[in-house]
Amino acid sequence: MKHQTLDQLQTVAKVEPSATYPTMSRAQRIERWAELLERNPRRCLGALSGTEYLSPEARAVARGAGSPITVAYEDLVLRAMGLKDDTYGEAKRFFELSDSQLHNIVCHCHVGATMQARWAAARVRRTITGNRLLAWLRARFVH
């Protein structure tokens, strides 16, 4: 076996690092998404329009350039963990969110046409912590 430096190998083969990442739980993936949004808290993000009115098929492929989902997709770690694109359906699958949860994060009816990344981060993080007042009201009045 002939030993060569990485520079020598680059001349005869395409060498890429094979970084592996530990498996993340749902909560860890969501927390990472919130942290990514908080890295640039004033970044202006676009909202998706009318997700609640789309058919399930159309909703699954809906996307908006520069949305909170795009911020997640830009992260190499989340992509290595399995985030395939920046569509609504893929975010729903990857972060294990309900339509209601994802709708609250990305739909224009909650945030307007644009939002600051810090607002999106707070909404993302709320999917882990929940809205305790809303949960109490539901439990009190829905049953």
PDB file of C-alpha atoms in Angstrom:
ATOM      1  CA  MET A   1       0.000   0.000   0.000  1.00  0.00           C
ATOM      2  CA  LYS A   2       1.368   3.359  -1.005  1.00  0.00           C
ATOM      3  CA  HIS A   3       0.748   6.195   1.449  1.00  0.00           C
ATOM      4  CA  GLN A   4      -0.121   9.572  -0.062  1.00  0.00           C
ATOM      5  CA  THR A   5      -1.065  12.930   1.320  1.00  0.00           C
ATOM      6  CA  LEU A   6      -4.567  14.326   0.808  1.00  0.00           C
ATOM      7  CA  ASP A   7      -3.167  16.785  -1.740  1.00  0.00           C
ATOM      8  CA  GLN A   8      -1.619  13.934  -3.718  1.00  0.00           C
ATOM      9  CA  LEU A   9      -4.875  11.992  -3.664  1.00  0.00           C
ATOM     10  CA  GLN A  10      -6.818  15.032  -4.912  1.00  0.00           C
ATOM     11  CA  THR A  11      -4.902  14.841  -8.203  1.00  0.00           C
ATOM     12  CA  VAL A  12      -6.138  11.320  -8.956  1.00  0.00           C
ATOM     13  CA  ALA A  13      -9.507  11.170  -7.207  1.00  0.00           C
ATOM     14  CA  LYS A  14     -12.272  13.348  -5.885  1.00  0.00           C
ATOM     15  CA  VAL A  15     -11.837  13.174  -2.102  1.00  0.00           C
ATOM     16  CA  GLU A  16     -14.654  14.367   0.111  1.00  0.00           C
ATOM     17  CA  PRO A  17     -14.886  14.164   3.891  1.00  0.00           C
ATOM     18  CA  SER A  18     -17.500  11.726   5.079  1.00  0.00           C
ATOM     19  CA  ALA A  19     -18.714  13.541   8.136  1.00  0.00           C
ATOM     20  CA  THR A  20     -21.291  11.698  10.117  1.00  0.00           C
ATOM     21  CA  TYR A  21     -23.672  13.279  12.542  1.00  0.00           C
ATOM     22  CA  PRO A  22     -25.349  11.713  15.531  1.00  0.00           C
ATOM     23  CA  THR A  23     -29.038  10.999  15.175  1.00  0.00           C
ATOM     24  CA  MET A  24     -31.212  13.845  16.402  1.00  0.00           C
ATOM     25  CA  SER A  25     -34.552  13.499  18.112  1.00  0.00           C
ATOM     26  CA  ARG A  26     -37.564  15.433  16.871  1.00  0.00           C
ATOM     27  CA  ALA A  27     -37.079  18.039  19.611  1.00  0.00           C
ATOM     28  CA  GLN A  28     -33.381  18.413  18.743  1.00  0.00           C
ATOM     29  CA  ARG A  29     -34.137  18.903  15.047  1.00  0.00           C
ATOM     30  CA  ILE A  30     -36.765  21.550  15.868  1.00  0.00           C
ATOM     31  CA  GLU A  31     -34.432  23.263  18.346  1.00  0.00           C
ATOM     32  CA  ARG A  32     -31.680  23.372  15.719  1.00  0.00           C
ATOM     33  CA  TRP A  33     -34.125  24.966  13.278  1.00  0.00           C
ATOM     34  CA  ALA A  34     -34.967  27.644  15.851  1.00  0.00           C
ATOM     35  CA  GLU A  35     -31.265  28.258  16.524  1.00  0.00           C
ATOM     36  CA  LEU A  36     -30.575  28.635  12.800  1.00  0.00           C
ATOM     37  CA  LEU A  37     -33.314  31.247  12.550  1.00  0.00           C
ATOM     38  CA  GLU A  38     -31.912  33.089  15.574  1.00  0.00           C
ATOM     39  CA  ARG A  39     -28.437  33.359  14.023  1.00  0.00           C
ATOM     40  CA  ASN A  40     -29.733  36.201  11.874  1.00  0.00           C
ATOM     41  CA  PRO A  41     -32.751  37.406  13.894  1.00  0.00           C
ATOM     42  CA  ARG A  42     -33.605  40.382  11.654  1.00  0.00           C
ATOM     43  CA  ARG A  43     -33.452  38.398   8.417  1.00  0.00           C
ATOM     44  CA  CYS A  44     -36.621  39.019   6.432  1.00  0.00           C
ATOM     45  CA  LEU A  45     -38.338  35.748   5.548  1.00  0.00           C
ATOM     46  CA  GLY A  46     -41.228  35.102   3.236  1.00  0.00           C
ATOM     47  CA  ALA A  47     -44.420  33.403   4.336  1.00  0.00           C
ATOM     48  CA  LEU A  48     -46.315  30.793   2.357  1.00  0.00           C
ATOM     49  CA  SER A  49     -49.702  31.878   1.143  1.00  0.00           C
ATOM     50  CA  GLY A  50     -52.955  30.180   2.119  1.00  0.00           C
ATOM     51  CA  THR A  51     -51.625  26.776   3.104  1.00  0.00           C
ATOM     52  CA  GLU A  52     -54.914  25.876   4.775  1.00  0.00           C
ATOM     53  CA  TYR A  53     -56.780  26.250   1.455  1.00  0.00           C
ATOM     54  CA  LEU A  54     -54.469  24.034  -0.606  1.00  0.00           C
ATOM     55  CA  SER A  55     -55.237  20.419  -1.369  1.00  0.00           C
ATOM     56  CA  PRO A  56     -53.000  17.992   0.532  1.00  0.00           C
ATOM     57  CA  GLU A  57     -51.079  17.312  -2.684  1.00  0.00           C
ATOM     58  CA  ALA A  58     -50.527  21.001  -3.459  1.00  0.00           C
ATOM     59  CA  ARG A  59     -49.674  21.753   0.174  1.00  0.00           C
ATOM     60  CA  ALA A  60     -47.008  19.026   0.187  1.00  0.00           C
ATOM     61  CA  VAL A  61     -45.095  20.654  -2.694  1.00  0.00           C
ATOM     62  CA  ALA A  62     -45.713  24.284  -1.685  1.00  0.00           C
ATOM     63  CA  ARG A  63     -42.600  26.324  -1.082  1.00  0.00           C
ATOM     64  CA  GLY A  64     -41.482  29.891  -0.898  1.00  0.00           C
ATOM     65  CA  ALA A  65     -37.996  31.173  -1.602  1.00  0.00           C
ATOM     66  CA  GLY A  66     -36.563  32.625   1.574  1.00  0.00           C
ATOM     67  CA  SER A  67     -39.099  31.013   3.908  1.00  0.00           C
ATOM     68  CA  PRO A  68     -38.339  29.687   7.406  1.00  0.00           C
ATOM     69  CA  ILE A  69     -38.200  26.229   5.803  1.00  0.00           C
ATOM     70  CA  THR A  70     -35.508  27.484   3.416  1.00  0.00           C
ATOM     71  CA  VAL A  71     -33.379  28.475   6.428  1.00  0.00           C
ATOM     72  CA  ALA A  72     -33.588  24.888   7.692  1.00  0.00           C
ATOM     73  CA  TYR A  73     -32.732  23.495   4.261  1.00  0.00           C
ATOM     74  CA  GLU A  74     -29.655  25.731   3.976  1.00  0.00           C
ATOM     75  CA  ASP A  75     -28.152  23.893   6.977  1.00  0.00           C
ATOM     76  CA  LEU A  76     -25.794  21.074   6.013  1.00  0.00           C
ATOM     77  CA  VAL A  77     -26.409  19.203   9.268  1.00  0.00           C
ATOM     78  CA  LEU A  78     -30.188  19.039   8.806  1.00  0.00           C
ATOM     79  CA  ARG A  79     -29.679  17.989   5.197  1.00  0.00           C
ATOM     80  CA  ALA A  80     -27.285  15.247   6.311  1.00  0.00           C
ATOM     81  CA  MET A  81     -29.971  14.148   8.791  1.00  0.00           C
ATOM     82  CA  GLY A  82     -32.412  13.713   5.891  1.00  0.00           C
ATOM     83  CA  LEU A  83     -34.073  17.052   5.077  1.00  0.00           C
ATOM     84  CA  LYS A  84     -34.517  16.668   1.301  1.00  0.00           C
ATOM     85  CA  ASP A  85     -35.819  20.080   0.194  1.00  0.00           C
ATOM     86  CA  ASP A  86     -37.570  23.224   1.406  1.00  0.00           C
ATOM     87  CA  THR A  87     -41.161  22.253   0.676  1.00  0.00           C
ATOM     88  CA  TYR A  88     -44.015  22.325   3.159  1.00  0.00           C
ATOM     89  CA  GLY A  89     -44.488  18.558   2.931  1.00  0.00           C
ATOM     90  CA  GLU A  90     -40.829  17.804   3.531  1.00  0.00           C
ATOM     91  CA  ALA A  91     -40.701  20.124   6.568  1.00  0.00           C
ATOM     92  CA  LYS A  92     -43.837  18.458   7.916  1.00  0.00           C
ATOM     93  CA  ARG A  93     -42.274  15.009   7.496  1.00  0.00           C
ATOM     94  CA  PHE A  94     -38.763  15.819   8.694  1.00  0.00           C
ATOM     95  CA  PHE A  95     -39.731  17.848  11.764  1.00  0.00           C
ATOM     96  CA  GLU A  96     -42.722  15.573  12.487  1.00  0.00           C
ATOM     97  CA  LEU A  97     -45.175  18.475  12.586  1.00  0.00           C
ATOM     98  CA  SER A  98     -48.922  18.530  12.164  1.00  0.00           C
ATOM     99  CA  ASP A  99     -50.474  20.727   9.484  1.00  0.00           C
ATOM    100  CA  SER A 100     -51.683  23.021  12.247  1.00  0.00           C
ATOM    101  CA  GLN A 101     -48.200  23.408  13.733  1.00  0.00           C
ATOM    102  CA  LEU A 102     -46.490  24.074  10.413  1.00  0.00           C
ATOM    103  CA  HIS A 103     -49.302  26.374   9.303  1.00  0.00           C
ATOM    104  CA  ASN A 104     -48.726  28.485  12.438  1.00  0.00           C
ATOM    105  CA  ILE A 105     -45.040  28.808  11.578  1.00  0.00           C
ATOM    106  CA  VAL A 106     -45.121  29.584   7.856  1.00  0.00           C
ATOM    107  CA  CYS A 107     -48.559  30.770   6.732  1.00  0.00           C
ATOM    108  CA  HIS A 108     -49.097  34.431   5.832  1.00  0.00           C
ATOM    109  CA  CYS A 109     -52.427  34.554   7.706  1.00  0.00           C
ATOM    110  CA  HIS A 110     -50.479  34.421  10.990  1.00  0.00           C
ATOM    111  CA  VAL A 111     -47.466  36.552  10.140  1.00  0.00           C
ATOM    112  CA  GLY A 112     -48.218  38.608   7.037  1.00  0.00           C
ATOM    113  CA  ALA A 113     -46.296  38.379   3.780  1.00  0.00           C
ATOM    114  CA  THR A 114     -42.928  38.633   5.540  1.00  0.00           C
ATOM    115  CA  MET A 115     -41.578  38.022   9.012  1.00  0.00           C
ATOM    116  CA  GLN A 116     -38.361  38.458  10.908  1.00  0.00           C
ATOM    117  CA  ALA A 117     -36.416  35.280  11.551  1.00  0.00           C
ATOM    118  CA  ARG A 118     -36.651  35.790  15.324  1.00  0.00           C
ATOM    119  CA  TRP A 119     -40.452  35.690  15.101  1.00  0.00           C
ATOM    120  CA  ALA A 120     -40.253  32.468  13.119  1.00  0.00           C
ATOM    121  CA  ALA A 121     -37.804  31.049  15.687  1.00  0.00           C
ATOM    122  CA  ALA A 122     -40.290  31.724  18.493  1.00  0.00           C
ATOM    123  CA  ARG A 123     -43.052  29.973  16.529  1.00  0.00           C
ATOM    124  CA  VAL A 124     -40.785  27.022  15.741  1.00  0.00           C
ATOM    125  CA  ARG A 125     -39.748  26.681  19.374  1.00  0.00           C
ATOM    126  CA  ARG A 126     -43.391  26.813  20.479  1.00  0.00           C
ATOM    127  CA  THR A 127     -43.963  23.477  18.716  1.00  0.00           C
ATOM    128  CA  ILE A 128     -41.755  21.913  21.405  1.00  0.00           C
ATOM    129  CA  THR A 129     -42.917  23.884  24.426  1.00  0.00           C
ATOM    130  CA  GLY A 130     -46.513  24.313  23.301  1.00  0.00           C
ATOM    131  CA  ASN A 131     -48.850  27.120  24.149  1.00  0.00           C
ATOM    132  CA  ARG A 132     -49.975  26.286  27.668  1.00  0.00           C
ATOM    133  CA  LEU A 133     -52.814  28.829  27.752  1.00  0.00           C
ATOM    134  CA  LEU A 134     -54.245  27.537  24.490  1.00  0.00           C
ATOM    135  CA  ALA A 135     -53.949  23.929  25.700  1.00  0.00           C
ATOM    136  CA  TRP A 136     -55.761  24.853  28.920  1.00  0.00           C
ATOM    137  CA  LEU A 137     -58.550  26.616  26.996  1.00  0.00           C
ATOM    138  CA  ARG A 138     -58.982  23.644  24.653  1.00  0.00           C
ATOM    139  CA  ALA A 139     -59.149  21.215  27.548  1.00  0.00           C
ATOM    140  CA  ARG A 140     -61.643  23.444  29.356  1.00  0.00           C
ATOM    141  CA  PHE A 141     -64.032  24.261  26.535  1.00  0.00           C
ATOM    142  CA  VAL A 142     -63.734  21.582  23.868  1.00  0.00           C
ATOM    143  CA  HIS A 143     -64.756  18.635  26.034  1.00  0.00           C
TER     144      HIS A 143
END
